[in-house]
Tab-separated table of C-alpha atoms in Angstrom:
chain	number	residue	atom	x	y	z
A	226	UNK	CA	285.689	289.433	230.934
A	227	UNK	CA	283.448	288.126	233.976
A	228	UNK	CA	280.561	289.907	232.835
A	229	UNK	CA	280.950	288.580	229.491
A	230	UNK	CA	281.038	284.849	230.938
A	231	UNK	CA	277.752	285.267	232.868
A	232	UNK	CA	275.840	286.305	229.769
A	233	UNK	CA	277.314	283.505	227.858
A	234	UNK	CA	276.103	281.130	230.544
A	235	UNK	CA	272.608	282.914	230.810
A	236	UNK	CA	272.125	282.576	226.899
A	237	UNK	CA	273.546	279.160	226.877
A	238	UNK	CA	270.939	277.818	229.523
A	239	UNK	CA	267.767	279.948	228.167
A	240	UNK	CA	265.213	277.639	227.444
A	241	UNK	CA	263.621	277.913	223.970
A	242	UNK	CA	265.842	280.049	222.551
A	243	UNK	CA	269.620	278.557	222.811
A	244	UNK	CA	268.787	274.559	223.599
A	245	UNK	CA	266.046	272.273	222.544
A	246	UNK	CA	263.915	271.207	225.549
A	247	UNK	CA	264.567	267.550	226.583
A	248	UNK	CA	261.582	265.224	225.340
A	249	UNK	CA	259.241	263.955	228.043
A	250	UNK	CA	259.064	260.420	226.598
A	251	UNK	CA	261.703	258.749	224.311
A	252	UNK	CA	260.649	257.816	220.626
A	253	UNK	CA	261.503	254.690	221.321
A	254	UNK	CA	259.154	254.064	223.878
A	255	UNK	CA	256.233	255.193	221.688
A	256	UNK	CA	253.701	251.693	220.881
A	257	UNK	CA	252.164	253.308	217.874
A	258	UNK	CA	252.978	255.264	214.969
A	259	UNK	CA	249.600	257.379	214.384
A	260	UNK	CA	248.600	258.485	210.685
A	261	UNK	CA	248.016	261.794	209.443
A	262	UNK	CA	244.837	261.905	211.404
A	263	UNK	CA	246.439	261.344	214.697
A	264	UNK	CA	244.809	258.285	215.548
A	265	UNK	CA	246.208	254.558	215.443
A	266	UNK	CA	244.875	252.133	212.963
A	267	UNK	CA	243.638	250.110	215.793
A	268	UNK	CA	241.686	252.916	217.028
A	269	UNK	CA	239.676	253.644	213.743
A	270	UNK	CA	236.807	251.485	212.430
A	271	UNK	CA	235.143	250.247	215.496
A	272	UNK	CA	231.957	250.855	214.093
A	273	UNK	CA	232.798	248.842	210.805
A	274	UNK	CA	234.154	246.315	213.428
A	275	UNK	CA	230.676	245.763	215.072
A	276	UNK	CA	229.001	245.641	212.098
A	277	UNK	CA	231.359	242.756	210.622
A	278	UNK	CA	230.681	241.016	214.150
A	279	UNK	CA	226.835	241.324	213.724
A	280	UNK	CA	227.149	240.055	210.205
A	281	UNK	CA	229.021	236.990	211.563
A	282	UNK	CA	226.327	236.333	214.329
A	283	UNK	CA	223.305	236.711	212.051
A	284	UNK	CA	224.724	234.413	209.364
A	285	UNK	CA	225.419	231.778	212.442
A	286	UNK	CA	222.006	232.585	214.309
A	287	UNK	CA	219.474	233.835	212.083
A	288	UNK	CA	216.709	232.400	214.371
A	289	UNK	CA	217.863	234.826	216.891
A	290	UNK	CA	215.987	237.458	215.120
A	291	UNK	CA	212.366	237.348	215.941
A	292	UNK	CA	209.496	236.771	213.613
A	293	UNK	CA	207.033	238.986	215.581
A	294	UNK	CA	207.580	242.285	213.575
A	295	UNK	CA	207.206	241.755	209.697
A	296	UNK	CA	208.423	238.309	209.797
A	297	UNK	CA	211.598	239.695	209.566
A	298	UNK	CA	213.422	236.396	210.957
A	299	UNK	CA	211.692	234.641	207.970
A	300	UNK	CA	212.845	237.415	205.690
A	301	UNK	CA	216.578	236.915	206.677
A	302	UNK	CA	216.560	232.952	206.361
A	303	UNK	CA	214.815	233.430	202.830
A	304	UNK	CA	217.867	235.308	201.679
A	305	UNK	CA	220.536	234.362	203.943
A	306	UNK	CA	223.689	233.376	201.925
A	307	UNK	CA	223.172	236.847	200.301
A	308	UNK	CA	224.190	238.386	203.486
A	309	UNK	CA	227.862	237.566	202.863
A	310	UNK	CA	227.659	240.681	200.442
A	311	UNK	CA	228.290	242.266	203.484
A	312	UNK	CA	231.727	241.052	203.580
A	313	UNK	CA	233.160	242.948	200.707
A	314	UNK	CA	231.213	246.333	201.388
A	315	UNK	CA	232.516	246.280	204.631
A	316	UNK	CA	236.205	245.140	203.427
A	317	UNK	CA	236.375	248.164	201.065
A	318	UNK	CA	235.046	250.621	203.702
A	319	UNK	CA	237.955	249.088	206.491
A	320	UNK	CA	240.694	249.807	203.394
A	321	UNK	CA	239.294	253.371	202.855
A	322	UNK	CA	239.299	254.079	206.677
A	323	UNK	CA	242.808	252.329	206.698
A	324	UNK	CA	241.382	250.656	210.032
A	325	UNK	CA	243.250	247.335	211.062
A	326	UNK	CA	240.408	246.566	213.724
A	327	UNK	CA	237.649	246.420	211.208
A	328	UNK	CA	239.889	244.254	208.844
A	329	UNK	CA	240.784	241.516	211.639
A	330	UNK	CA	237.062	241.443	212.581
A	331	UNK	CA	236.087	240.470	209.073
A	332	UNK	CA	237.477	237.215	209.410
A	333	UNK	CA	234.556	236.273	211.481
A	334	UNK	CA	231.873	236.487	208.727
A	335	UNK	CA	233.970	235.080	206.591
A	336	UNK	CA	234.759	231.949	208.295
A	337	UNK	CA	230.811	231.698	209.369
A	338	UNK	CA	229.646	232.302	205.586
A	339	UNK	CA	232.317	229.672	204.263
A	340	UNK	CA	231.434	226.932	206.955
A	341	UNK	CA	227.487	227.431	205.984
A	342	UNK	CA	227.398	227.745	202.191
A	343	UNK	CA	231.093	227.287	201.016
A	344	UNK	CA	230.765	223.797	200.465
A	345	UNK	CA	227.789	224.557	198.063
A	346	UNK	CA	230.491	226.385	195.741
A	347	UNK	CA	232.335	222.720	195.415
A	348	UNK	CA	231.116	220.291	192.343
A	349	UNK	CA	229.182	217.335	193.624
A	350	UNK	CA	229.957	213.896	191.953
A	351	UNK	CA	226.674	212.328	190.800
A	352	UNK	CA	226.924	208.876	192.612
A	353	UNK	CA	224.752	205.597	192.345
A	354	UNK	CA	221.038	206.727	193.192
A	355	UNK	CA	217.774	204.961	192.581
A	356	UNK	CA	215.567	207.947	191.234
A	357	UNK	CA	215.499	210.874	189.455
A	358	UNK	CA	212.739	213.121	190.201
A	359	UNK	CA	212.120	217.118	188.588
A	360	UNK	CA	209.930	219.508	190.117
A	361	UNK	CA	208.837	222.489	188.276
A	362	UNK	CA	206.214	225.461	188.450
A	363	UNK	CA	205.543	225.470	184.899
A	364	UNK	CA	203.349	229.094	185.405
A	365	UNK	CA	199.744	229.564	184.515
A	366	UNK	CA	200.927	232.061	181.762
A	367	UNK	CA	203.498	229.692	180.218
A	368	UNK	CA	202.855	229.977	176.353
A	369	UNK	CA	205.093	227.167	175.517
A	370	UNK	CA	203.763	223.869	177.377
A	371	UNK	CA	204.839	221.656	174.561
A	372	UNK	CA	208.786	223.021	174.776
A	373	UNK	CA	208.299	222.688	178.609
A	374	UNK	CA	207.394	219.264	178.938
A	375	UNK	CA	210.447	218.367	176.005
A	376	UNK	CA	212.812	220.157	178.491
A	377	UNK	CA	211.940	218.117	181.594
A	378	UNK	CA	211.906	214.997	179.672
A	379	UNK	CA	215.601	215.496	178.605
A	380	UNK	CA	216.790	215.108	182.276
A	381	UNK	CA	214.973	211.564	181.955
A	382	UNK	CA	213.823	211.574	185.570
A	383	UNK	CA	211.357	208.778	186.893
A	384	UNK	CA	209.072	211.434	188.448
A	385	UNK	CA	207.774	214.926	187.459
A	386	UNK	CA	205.797	217.142	189.593
A	387	UNK	CA	204.132	220.268	188.138
A	388	UNK	CA	202.570	223.213	189.334
A	389	UNK	CA	200.133	225.882	187.820
A	390	UNK	CA	198.923	223.330	185.322
A	391	UNK	CA	196.086	225.282	184.080
A	392	UNK	CA	192.984	223.119	182.685
A	393	UNK	CA	193.802	224.706	179.140
A	394	UNK	CA	196.912	223.559	179.320
A	395	UNK	CA	196.599	220.519	180.933
A	396	UNK	CA	195.937	218.290	177.574
A	397	UNK	CA	199.280	219.411	176.049
A	398	UNK	CA	201.253	218.415	178.861
A	399	UNK	CA	199.360	215.009	178.898
A	400	UNK	CA	200.203	214.458	175.212
A	401	UNK	CA	203.590	215.670	175.725
A	402	UNK	CA	204.404	213.492	178.649
A	403	UNK	CA	202.393	210.158	177.855
A	404	UNK	CA	205.383	208.120	176.029
A	405	UNK	CA	207.691	208.460	178.467
A	406	UNK	CA	205.341	208.490	181.537
A	407	UNK	CA	202.322	206.310	181.092
A	408	UNK	CA	200.978	206.967	184.756
A	409	UNK	CA	199.864	210.187	186.182
A	410	UNK	CA	197.543	211.837	188.231
A	411	UNK	CA	196.176	215.737	188.294
A	412	UNK	CA	194.394	217.520	191.634
A	413	UNK	CA	193.254	221.161	191.108
A	414	UNK	CA	196.490	222.735	189.450
A	415	UNK	CA	199.345	220.214	190.571
A	416	UNK	CA	199.941	217.023	188.727
A	417	UNK	CA	202.093	214.034	189.035
A	418	UNK	CA	203.791	211.998	186.014
A	419	UNK	CA	205.806	208.745	186.749
A	420	UNK	CA	207.317	205.803	184.923
A	421	UNK	CA	205.835	203.848	187.767
A	422	UNK	CA	202.291	202.903	188.561
A	423	UNK	CA	200.395	205.460	190.882
A	424	UNK	CA	197.724	204.476	193.172
A	425	UNK	CA	195.765	205.916	196.155
A	426	UNK	CA	195.492	209.391	194.407
A	427	UNK	CA	193.627	212.160	196.600
A	428	UNK	CA	193.681	215.419	197.171
A	429	UNK	CA	195.556	217.084	200.292
A	430	UNK	CA	193.587	220.119	201.922
A	431	UNK	CA	196.313	222.636	202.291
A	432	UNK	CA	193.631	225.625	201.500
A	433	UNK	CA	194.221	228.318	204.209
A	434	UNK	CA	190.660	229.510	205.999
A	435	UNK	CA	190.761	232.953	204.193
A	436	UNK	CA	191.208	231.827	200.466
A	437	UNK	CA	188.024	231.102	198.713
A	438	UNK	CA	186.789	227.867	197.638
A	439	UNK	CA	187.855	225.969	194.662
A	440	UNK	CA	191.674	226.323	195.653
A	441	UNK	CA	193.397	223.052	195.155
A	442	UNK	CA	196.848	222.527	195.439
A	443	UNK	CA	197.860	219.501	197.112
A	444	UNK	CA	197.892	215.880	196.258
A	445	UNK	CA	198.928	212.548	197.489
A	446	UNK	CA	199.610	209.163	195.673
A	447	UNK	CA	201.434	205.876	196.115
A	448	UNK	CA	204.247	205.131	193.801
A	449	UNK	CA	204.548	201.469	193.211
A	450	UNK	CA	208.442	201.196	192.536
A	451	UNK	CA	210.769	197.851	192.639
A	452	UNK	CA	211.752	198.952	195.962
A	453	UNK	CA	208.491	199.036	197.398
A	454	UNK	CA	205.593	201.458	197.973
A	455	UNK	CA	206.540	205.084	198.570
A	456	UNK	CA	203.977	208.064	199.275
A	457	UNK	CA	204.720	211.026	196.870
A	458	UNK	CA	203.109	214.455	197.564
A	459	UNK	CA	202.977	217.586	195.418
A	460	UNK	CA	202.144	220.941	197.055
A	461	UNK	CA	201.992	224.757	196.148
A	462	UNK	CA	201.907	226.588	198.764
A	463	UNK	CA	200.411	230.319	198.707
A	464	UNK	CA	202.823	232.977	197.593
A	465	UNK	CA	204.476	235.582	199.873
A	466	UNK	CA	204.638	239.049	199.626
A	467	UNK	CA	207.367	241.677	200.445
A	468	UNK	CA	205.520	244.999	201.514
A	469	UNK	CA	205.894	248.127	203.981
A	470	UNK	CA	205.004	245.689	206.789
A	471	UNK	CA	207.364	243.135	206.124
A	472	UNK	CA	207.048	239.607	204.762
A	473	UNK	CA	203.582	238.500	204.087
A	474	UNK	CA	203.849	235.009	204.881
A	475	UNK	CA	200.793	234.417	206.897
A	476	UNK	CA	198.848	232.178	204.305
A	477	UNK	CA	201.989	230.329	203.350
A	478	UNK	CA	202.713	229.338	206.929
A	479	UNK	CA	199.111	228.453	207.580
A	480	UNK	CA	199.278	226.134	204.256
A	481	UNK	CA	202.614	224.681	205.530
A	482	UNK	CA	201.151	223.540	208.735
A	483	UNK	CA	198.199	222.035	207.082
A	484	UNK	CA	200.753	220.201	204.751
A	485	UNK	CA	202.938	219.070	207.669
A	486	UNK	CA	199.841	217.848	209.437
A	487	UNK	CA	199.391	215.516	206.346
A	488	UNK	CA	202.869	214.052	206.390
A	489	UNK	CA	202.818	213.546	209.965
A	490	UNK	CA	199.963	211.281	209.666
A	491	UNK	CA	201.077	209.333	206.740
A	492	UNK	CA	201.856	205.797	207.315
A	493	UNK	CA	203.906	204.988	204.466
A	494	UNK	CA	207.754	204.883	205.717
A	495	UNK	CA	209.006	206.265	202.394
A	496	UNK	CA	207.662	209.834	201.378
A	497	UNK	CA	208.344	212.168	198.619
A	498	UNK	CA	207.392	215.392	198.476
A	499	UNK	CA	207.928	217.864	195.594
A	500	UNK	CA	206.435	221.273	195.465
A	501	UNK	CA	206.834	225.073	195.188
A	502	UNK	CA	207.083	225.796	198.710
A	503	UNK	CA	207.534	229.561	198.206
A	504	UNK	CA	210.632	229.732	200.439
A	505	UNK	CA	213.982	228.241	201.439
A	506	UNK	CA	214.458	225.353	203.714
A	507	UNK	CA	215.891	227.710	205.897
A	508	UNK	CA	212.806	229.487	206.317
A	509	UNK	CA	211.376	228.844	210.047
A	510	UNK	CA	207.781	229.437	208.299
A	511	UNK	CA	208.296	226.111	206.904
A	512	UNK	CA	209.423	224.107	210.094
A	513	UNK	CA	206.104	222.390	210.269
A	514	UNK	CA	206.921	220.690	206.596
A	515	UNK	CA	210.699	220.220	206.994
A	516	UNK	CA	210.436	219.005	210.471
A	517	UNK	CA	208.569	215.682	209.015
A	518	UNK	CA	210.844	215.048	206.446
A	519	UNK	CA	214.885	214.272	206.599
A	520	UNK	CA	217.003	217.109	206.505
A	521	UNK	CA	219.800	216.729	203.954
A	522	UNK	CA	223.292	218.132	204.389
A	523	UNK	CA	222.388	221.576	202.627
A	524	UNK	CA	225.926	222.490	202.872
A	525	UNK	CA	227.134	219.767	200.269
A	526	UNK	CA	224.597	220.682	197.725
A	527	UNK	CA	224.705	223.420	195.348
A	528	UNK	CA	222.788	226.707	195.660
A	529	UNK	CA	220.560	225.645	192.665
A	530	UNK	CA	218.523	228.960	192.913
A	531	UNK	CA	215.062	228.480	190.914
A	532	UNK	CA	213.387	231.864	191.071
A	533	UNK	CA	212.999	234.163	189.351
A	534	UNK	CA	214.192	232.443	186.253
A	535	UNK	CA	215.473	235.852	184.506
A	536	UNK	CA	217.968	236.094	187.890
A	537	UNK	CA	217.547	233.462	190.113
A	538	UNK	CA	218.115	234.746	193.671
A	539	UNK	CA	216.614	231.999	195.918
A	540	UNK	CA	215.537	228.309	195.775
A	541	UNK	CA	211.822	228.142	196.683
A	542	UNK	CA	211.320	224.999	194.490
A	543	UNK	CA	211.990	222.011	196.680
A	544	UNK	CA	212.354	218.174	196.643
A	545	UNK	CA	212.469	216.538	200.164
A	546	UNK	CA	212.251	212.808	201.407
A	547	UNK	CA	212.084	210.777	204.165
A	548	UNK	CA	213.846	207.525	204.414
A	549	UNK	CA	215.485	208.403	201.519
A	550	UNK	CA	218.522	210.510	200.516
A	551	UNK	CA	218.426	213.635	198.264
A	552	UNK	CA	221.452	214.530	196.552
A	553	UNK	CA	223.085	216.544	193.378
A	554	UNK	CA	220.339	218.761	193.633
A	555	UNK	CA	220.654	221.089	190.144
A	556	UNK	CA	218.451	223.454	188.337
A	557	UNK	CA	217.352	222.968	184.387
A	558	UNK	CA	217.762	225.107	181.565
A	559	UNK	CA	214.776	227.799	181.522
A	560	UNK	CA	211.442	227.174	180.351
A	561	UNK	CA	208.528	229.313	179.337
A	562	UNK	CA	207.984	229.956	183.073
A	563	UNK	CA	209.390	232.048	185.721
A	564	UNK	CA	210.669	229.353	187.797
A	565	UNK	CA	213.731	227.023	186.743
A	566	UNK	CA	213.133	223.464	186.917
A	567	UNK	CA	214.763	221.582	189.830
A	568	UNK	CA	215.939	218.351	189.711
A	569	UNK	CA	217.168	215.688	192.698
A	570	UNK	CA	218.703	212.139	192.605
A	571	UNK	CA	217.197	209.960	195.290
A	572	UNK	CA	218.700	207.004	196.713
A	573	UNK	CA	216.069	204.864	198.822
A	574	UNK	CA	216.820	204.033	202.390
A	575	UNK	CA	215.959	199.727	202.046
A	576	UNK	CA	216.959	196.417	203.286
A	577	UNK	CA	217.763	193.602	201.401
A	578	UNK	CA	213.947	192.380	201.483
A	579	UNK	CA	213.360	195.824	199.250
A	580	UNK	CA	215.934	194.894	196.539
A	581	UNK	CA	214.859	195.011	192.899
A	582	UNK	CA	213.440	191.959	191.168
A	583	UNK	CA	216.052	190.228	189.287
A	584	UNK	CA	215.435	190.610	185.484
């Protein structure tokens, strides 16, 4: 009997056979519950989280990207709102990866995009204004100049600026716009039609040195309105090209510098600039121009993408003002051009001495 008891005790205390070994850490003390791959949702997706943070930084500080190589900074700024498309892509990847870290990090780019561009999605009430202006690159291969002019008249603007007006199409535009706009001036391939008298019309030289003579895409005139005289500029800056070397904007940037110098030398207080500037207002390449004009609160304006007309992705057609306020920026229906027309309302900054005369 004594031997049997000893054997029983031996079998009872033998580890791994008759008793389950005690756990070194109680289950209640475990802080995370790993998934099938054995990793916590907070430990996965750190690369996705880093990409989300990088997207937020680029949205908030696009000027941090240098323009030294391929003008990557200008390229980013030209299409900056579209950087927000990285958010849904990262969201899908974060869900597939089941990464809580990446999902939390995505709050940053969403917040920055909403702060920068969210207001443009809201409808803007058309309040009181003094003038309406339309800017349109009509295209030098437009086969329907009459229809284009008719579409612009439908908006009932006070000022109409056109670019790429060819000598062959000019008589058609003059005839179609004459009844509503008795005052007009043309320099090279740009022109201005106005309900108000124009004077002091002259060419503005914005030709880069590398472009041959005969290239004329800038003009300036004085519009005599009931609120006083204002300088009106029409400009068409050189096109940019995207290639293996990056954004080819050298000619555009040089022309912008010349236009900025002309605006800086303007003596009249009120200035309106209408033109195809071949970039967005966020592009640092246009700084010589935008720095000479009043910067409107773009977060409260619509996107009004104007190019290309078939699938607009960017607004490169601009209407800017100095000592005046531009509001209700919008695009008009497509014409025979590869650009959409852009229309704005303008409120003139004025004192009591500038009030319009009584009828």
